[in-house]
CSV table of C-alpha atoms and ligand atoms in Angstrom, one decimal:
chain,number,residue,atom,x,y,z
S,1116,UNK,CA,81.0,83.4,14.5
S,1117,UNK,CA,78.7,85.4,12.3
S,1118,UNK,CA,79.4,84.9,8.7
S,1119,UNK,CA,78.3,87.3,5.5
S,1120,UNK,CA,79.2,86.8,2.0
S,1121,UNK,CA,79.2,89.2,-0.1
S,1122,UNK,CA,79.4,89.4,-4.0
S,1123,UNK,CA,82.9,91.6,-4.0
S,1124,UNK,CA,85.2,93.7,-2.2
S,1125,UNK,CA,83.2,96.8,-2.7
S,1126,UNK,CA,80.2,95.7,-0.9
S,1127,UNK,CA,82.0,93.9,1.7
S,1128,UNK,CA,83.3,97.4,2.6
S,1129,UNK,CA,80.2,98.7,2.6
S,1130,UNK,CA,79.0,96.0,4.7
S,1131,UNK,CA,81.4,96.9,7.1
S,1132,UNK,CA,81.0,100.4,7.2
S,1133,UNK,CA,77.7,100.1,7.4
S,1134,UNK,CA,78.2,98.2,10.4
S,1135,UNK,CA,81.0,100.6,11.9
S,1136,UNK,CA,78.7,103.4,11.3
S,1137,UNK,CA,75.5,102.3,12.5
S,1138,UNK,CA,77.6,101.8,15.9
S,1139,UNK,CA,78.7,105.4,15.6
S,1140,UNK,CA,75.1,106.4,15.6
S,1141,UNK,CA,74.4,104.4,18.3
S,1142,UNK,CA,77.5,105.4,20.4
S,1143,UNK,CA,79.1,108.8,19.0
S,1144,UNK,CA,81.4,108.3,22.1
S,1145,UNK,CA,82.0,104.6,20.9
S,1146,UNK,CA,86.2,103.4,21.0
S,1147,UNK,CA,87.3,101.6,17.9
S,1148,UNK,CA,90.3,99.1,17.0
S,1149,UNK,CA,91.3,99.8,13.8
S,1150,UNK,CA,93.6,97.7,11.4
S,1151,UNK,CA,95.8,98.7,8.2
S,1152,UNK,CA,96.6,96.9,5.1
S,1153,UNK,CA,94.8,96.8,1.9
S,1154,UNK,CA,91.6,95.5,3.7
S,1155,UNK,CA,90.2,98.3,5.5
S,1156,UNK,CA,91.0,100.9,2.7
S,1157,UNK,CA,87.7,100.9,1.2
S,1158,UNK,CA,85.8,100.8,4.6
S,1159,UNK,CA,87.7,103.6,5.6
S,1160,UNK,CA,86.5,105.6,2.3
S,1161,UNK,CA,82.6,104.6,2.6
S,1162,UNK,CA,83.3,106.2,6.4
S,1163,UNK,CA,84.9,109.2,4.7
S,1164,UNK,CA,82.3,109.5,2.3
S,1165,UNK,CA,79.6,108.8,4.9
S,1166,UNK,CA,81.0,111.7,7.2
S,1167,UNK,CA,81.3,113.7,4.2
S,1168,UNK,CA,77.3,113.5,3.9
S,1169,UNK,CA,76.9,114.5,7.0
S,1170,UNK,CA,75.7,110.9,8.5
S,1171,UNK,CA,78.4,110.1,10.9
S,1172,UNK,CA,80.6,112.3,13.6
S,1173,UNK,CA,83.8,111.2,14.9
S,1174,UNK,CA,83.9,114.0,17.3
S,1175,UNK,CA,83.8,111.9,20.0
S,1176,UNK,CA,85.2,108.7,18.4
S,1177,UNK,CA,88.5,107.0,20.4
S,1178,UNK,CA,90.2,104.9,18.1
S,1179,UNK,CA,93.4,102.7,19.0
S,1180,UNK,CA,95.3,100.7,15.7
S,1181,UNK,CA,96.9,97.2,16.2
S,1182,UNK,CA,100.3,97.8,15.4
S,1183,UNK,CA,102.9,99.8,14.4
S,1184,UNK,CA,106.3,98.8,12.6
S,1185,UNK,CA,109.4,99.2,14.6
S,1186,UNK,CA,112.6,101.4,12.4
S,1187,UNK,CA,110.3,103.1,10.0
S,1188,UNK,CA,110.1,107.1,10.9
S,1189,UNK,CA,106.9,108.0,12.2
S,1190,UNK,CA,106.1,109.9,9.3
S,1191,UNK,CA,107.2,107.5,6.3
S,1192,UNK,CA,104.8,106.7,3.9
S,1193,UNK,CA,104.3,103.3,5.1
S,1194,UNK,CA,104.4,104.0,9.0
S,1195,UNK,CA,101.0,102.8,9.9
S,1196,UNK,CA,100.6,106.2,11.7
S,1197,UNK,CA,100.8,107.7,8.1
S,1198,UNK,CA,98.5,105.4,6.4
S,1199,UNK,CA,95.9,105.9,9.1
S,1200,UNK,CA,96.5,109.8,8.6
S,1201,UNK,CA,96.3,109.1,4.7
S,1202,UNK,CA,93.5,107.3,4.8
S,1203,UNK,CA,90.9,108.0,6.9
S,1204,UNK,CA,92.1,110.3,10.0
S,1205,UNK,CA,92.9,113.2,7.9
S,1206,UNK,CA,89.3,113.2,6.2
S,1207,UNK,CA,87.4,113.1,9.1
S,1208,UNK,CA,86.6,115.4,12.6
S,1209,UNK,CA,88.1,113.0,14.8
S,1210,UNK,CA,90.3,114.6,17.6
S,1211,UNK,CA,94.1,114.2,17.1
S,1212,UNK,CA,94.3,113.5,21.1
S,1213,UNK,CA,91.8,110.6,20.5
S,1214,UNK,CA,93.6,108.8,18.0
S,1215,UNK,CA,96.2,106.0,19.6
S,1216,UNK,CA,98.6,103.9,17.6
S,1217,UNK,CA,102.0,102.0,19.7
S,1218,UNK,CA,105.2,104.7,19.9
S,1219,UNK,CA,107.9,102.8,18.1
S,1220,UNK,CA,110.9,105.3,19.5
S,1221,UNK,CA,113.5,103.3,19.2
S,1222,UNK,CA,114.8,105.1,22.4
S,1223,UNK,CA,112.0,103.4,24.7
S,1224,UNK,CA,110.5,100.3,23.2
S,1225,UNK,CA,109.9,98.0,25.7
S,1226,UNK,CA,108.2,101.1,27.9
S,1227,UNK,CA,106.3,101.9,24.9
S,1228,UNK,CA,104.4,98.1,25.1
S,1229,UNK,CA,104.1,98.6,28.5
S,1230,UNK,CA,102.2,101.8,28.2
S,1231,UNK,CA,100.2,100.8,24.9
S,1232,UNK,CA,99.2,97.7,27.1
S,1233,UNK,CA,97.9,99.9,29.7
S,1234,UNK,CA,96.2,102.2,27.9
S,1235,UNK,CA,94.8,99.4,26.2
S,1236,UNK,CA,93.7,97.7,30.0
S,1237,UNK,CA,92.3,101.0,31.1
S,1238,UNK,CA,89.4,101.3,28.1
S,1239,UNK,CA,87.0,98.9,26.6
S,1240,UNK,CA,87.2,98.5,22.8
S,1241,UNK,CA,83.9,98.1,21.7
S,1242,UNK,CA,84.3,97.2,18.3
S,1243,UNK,CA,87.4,95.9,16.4
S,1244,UNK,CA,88.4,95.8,13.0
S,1245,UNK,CA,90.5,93.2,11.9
S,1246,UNK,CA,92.0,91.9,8.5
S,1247,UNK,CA,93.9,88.5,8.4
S,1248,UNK,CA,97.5,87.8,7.0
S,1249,UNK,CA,97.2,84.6,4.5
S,1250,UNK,CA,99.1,82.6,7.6
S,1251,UNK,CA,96.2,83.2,9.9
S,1252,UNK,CA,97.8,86.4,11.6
S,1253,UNK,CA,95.6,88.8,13.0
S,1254,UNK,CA,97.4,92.3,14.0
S,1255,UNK,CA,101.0,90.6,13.9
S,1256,UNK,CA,100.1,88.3,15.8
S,1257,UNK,CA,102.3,85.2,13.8
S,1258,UNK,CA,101.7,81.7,14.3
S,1259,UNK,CA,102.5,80.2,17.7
S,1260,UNK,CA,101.7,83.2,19.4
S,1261,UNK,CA,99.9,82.2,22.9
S,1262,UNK,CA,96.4,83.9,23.2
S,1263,UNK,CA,97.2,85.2,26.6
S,1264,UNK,CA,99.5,87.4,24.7
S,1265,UNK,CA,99.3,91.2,25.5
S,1266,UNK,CA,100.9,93.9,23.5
S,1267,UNK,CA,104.5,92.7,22.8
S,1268,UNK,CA,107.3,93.6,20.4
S,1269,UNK,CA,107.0,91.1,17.5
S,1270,UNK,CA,109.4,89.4,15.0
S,1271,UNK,CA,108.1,89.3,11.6
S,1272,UNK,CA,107.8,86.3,9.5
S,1273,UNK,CA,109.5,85.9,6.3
S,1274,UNK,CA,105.9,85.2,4.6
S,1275,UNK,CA,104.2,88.3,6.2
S,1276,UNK,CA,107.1,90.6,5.5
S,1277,UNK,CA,106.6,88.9,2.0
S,1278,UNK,CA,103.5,89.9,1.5
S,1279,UNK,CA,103.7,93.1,2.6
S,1280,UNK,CA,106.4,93.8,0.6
S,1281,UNK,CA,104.6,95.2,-2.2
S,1282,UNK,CA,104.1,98.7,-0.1
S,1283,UNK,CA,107.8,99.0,0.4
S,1284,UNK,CA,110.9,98.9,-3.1
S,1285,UNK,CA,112.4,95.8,-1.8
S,1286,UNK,CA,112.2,93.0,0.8
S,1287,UNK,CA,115.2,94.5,2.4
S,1288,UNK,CA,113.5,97.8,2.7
S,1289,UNK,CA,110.4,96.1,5.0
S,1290,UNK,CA,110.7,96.1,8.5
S,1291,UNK,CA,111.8,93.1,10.6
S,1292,UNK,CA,110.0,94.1,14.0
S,1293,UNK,CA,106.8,96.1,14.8
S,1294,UNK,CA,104.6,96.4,18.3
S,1295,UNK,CA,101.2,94.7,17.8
S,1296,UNK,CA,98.7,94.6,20.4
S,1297,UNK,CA,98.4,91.0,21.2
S,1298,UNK,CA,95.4,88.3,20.9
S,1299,UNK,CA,94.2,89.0,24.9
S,1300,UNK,CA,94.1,92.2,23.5
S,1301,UNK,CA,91.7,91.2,20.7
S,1302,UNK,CA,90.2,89.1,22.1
S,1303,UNK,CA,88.8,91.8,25.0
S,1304,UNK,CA,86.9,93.6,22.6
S,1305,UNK,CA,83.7,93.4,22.7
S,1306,UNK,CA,82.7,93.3,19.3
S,1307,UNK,CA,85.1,92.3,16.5
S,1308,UNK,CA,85.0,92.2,13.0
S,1309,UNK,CA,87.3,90.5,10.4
S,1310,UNK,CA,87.4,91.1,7.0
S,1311,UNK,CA,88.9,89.3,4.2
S,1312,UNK,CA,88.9,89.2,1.1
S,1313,UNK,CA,90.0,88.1,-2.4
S,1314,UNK,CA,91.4,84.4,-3.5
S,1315,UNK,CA,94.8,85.1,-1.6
S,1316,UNK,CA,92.6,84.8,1.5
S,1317,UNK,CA,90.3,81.6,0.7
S,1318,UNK,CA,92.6,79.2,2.1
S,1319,UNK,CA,92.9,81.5,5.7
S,1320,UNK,CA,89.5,81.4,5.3
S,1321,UNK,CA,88.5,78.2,5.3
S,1322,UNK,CA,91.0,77.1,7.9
S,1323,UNK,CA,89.1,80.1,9.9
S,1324,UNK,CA,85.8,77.9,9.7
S,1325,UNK,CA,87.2,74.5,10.4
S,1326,UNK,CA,86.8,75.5,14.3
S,1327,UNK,CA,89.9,74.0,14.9
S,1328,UNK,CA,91.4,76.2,17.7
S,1329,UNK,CA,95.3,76.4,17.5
S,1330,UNK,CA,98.1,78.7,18.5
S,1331,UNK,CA,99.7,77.4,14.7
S,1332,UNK,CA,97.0,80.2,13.3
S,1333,UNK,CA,96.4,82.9,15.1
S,1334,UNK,CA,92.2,84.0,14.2
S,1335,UNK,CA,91.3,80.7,15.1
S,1336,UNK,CA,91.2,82.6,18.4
S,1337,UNK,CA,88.1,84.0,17.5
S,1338,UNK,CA,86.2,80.7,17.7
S,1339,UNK,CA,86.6,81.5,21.3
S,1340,UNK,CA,85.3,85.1,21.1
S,1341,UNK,CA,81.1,85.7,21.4
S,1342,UNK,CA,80.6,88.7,19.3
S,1343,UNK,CA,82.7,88.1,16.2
S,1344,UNK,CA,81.3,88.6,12.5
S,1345,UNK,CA,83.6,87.7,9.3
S,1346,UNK,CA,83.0,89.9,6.4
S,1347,UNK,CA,84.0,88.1,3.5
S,1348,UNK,CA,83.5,88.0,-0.3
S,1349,UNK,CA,83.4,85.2,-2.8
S,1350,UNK,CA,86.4,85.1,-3.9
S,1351,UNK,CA,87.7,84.3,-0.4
S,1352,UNK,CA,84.5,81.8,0.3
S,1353,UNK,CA,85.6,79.8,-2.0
S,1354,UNK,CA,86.7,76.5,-0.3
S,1355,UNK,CA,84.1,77.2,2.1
S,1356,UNK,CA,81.1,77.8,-0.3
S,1357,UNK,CA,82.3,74.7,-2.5
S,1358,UNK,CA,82.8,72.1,0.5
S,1359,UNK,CA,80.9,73.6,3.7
S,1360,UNK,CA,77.5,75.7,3.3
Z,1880,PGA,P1,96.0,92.9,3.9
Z,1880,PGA,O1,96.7,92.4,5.3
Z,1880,PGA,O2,94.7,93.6,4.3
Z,1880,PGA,O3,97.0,93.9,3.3
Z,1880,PGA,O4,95.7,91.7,3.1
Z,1880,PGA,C1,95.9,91.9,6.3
Z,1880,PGA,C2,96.7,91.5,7.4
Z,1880,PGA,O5,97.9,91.2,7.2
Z,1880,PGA,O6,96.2,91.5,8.5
């Protein structure tokens, strides 16, 4: 894995944009996995503010997200279909056909992993964004989750629906279930990046780098990946810068 630190949050996003667009430029047809959560939000506005400038297209950009909650309307504020619509799709030229994110109709779930999963096994992602949940998840993919997985329906863990409370009014109010495209999924990108950052993350982190390889947390899959760079800024290198480099 391919490490950079950088001083703060605002130039780790840059870092990464800077990475995302410079594939862009060098594939304007490229296909991207994209995540949500407060991670990617300021990569997302460099790439606005980069297509804005006229440096990047995404006119012939494919992009397909992680995951999607299961029970939240498609258009509710925190749908991940919203926030991606919120915060970067709706700024940009990218065509509404090439933009993929897992159906949750309640109707037709287990069809809808089935079809996700095949789109998914009919195209190459050739870069992936990923953030990582402080237990080590990476899309909801939770601890013990087998890294053959493919996109599955996913039960949420009391920590992750914890932390991702803050979006939502109340615990109660934050899905139980969502689709997630699973770590075989990942794991056949060809390129991924993780990002993480802040002191929330240090710990996640550090475990990250201890190239132990365990279903018990989840990105230590990537030690197994051979294009993987980890975007990270001091705040979240902070066991590692102390005790390791
Ligand atoms: P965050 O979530 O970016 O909101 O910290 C990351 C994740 O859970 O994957």
């Amino acid at each position: 894995m391919n490490l950079i630190i950088c001083n703060d949050y605002e130039s780790a996003s840059k870092v990464v944009a800077n990475m995302i667009s410079d594939s862009i430029k060098i594939k304007p047809n490229i296909t991207l996995g994209l995540a949500t959560g407060s991670t990617p939000i300021g990569v997302y506005n460099e790439l606005i503010s980069k297509y804005n400038r006229g440096l990047i297209s995404f006119s012939n950009v494919t992009t397909y997200n992680l995951d999607e909650y299961i029970g939240l309307p498609i258009d509710h504020k925190e749908s991940y279909h919203s926030f991606m619509d919120r915060n970067l799709f709706n700024h940009v030229d990218i065509k509404r056909e090439n933009i993929h994110l897992p159906s949750c109709d309640l109707n037709d779930l287990n069809n809808n992993c089935i079809e996700y999963n095949k789109m998914l096994n009919s195209t190459s992602i050739d870069l992936q964004l990923l953030g990582i949940g402080a237990n080590g998840h990476i899309g909801f993919n939770e601890p013990g989750t087998s890294f053959e997985q493919e996109t599955f329906i996913v039960e949420l863990t009391n920590k992750t629906r914890e932390d991702n409370k803050r979006f939502f009014n109340s615990i109660e109010e934050v899905p139980k279930l969502a689709i997630t495209m699973g770590i075989k999924n990942i794991l056949d990108s060809k390129k991924i990046i993780l990002m993480a950052t802040g002191e929330n993350k240090a710990s996640a982190v550090k475990r990250l780098f201890s190239q132990e390889v365990s279903l018990d947390f989840p990105a230590s899959c990537l030690n197994l990946h051979n294009d993987t760079t980890i975007v990270i800024d001091k705040e979240a290198a902070k066991f590692i810068l102390k005790n390791e480099l």
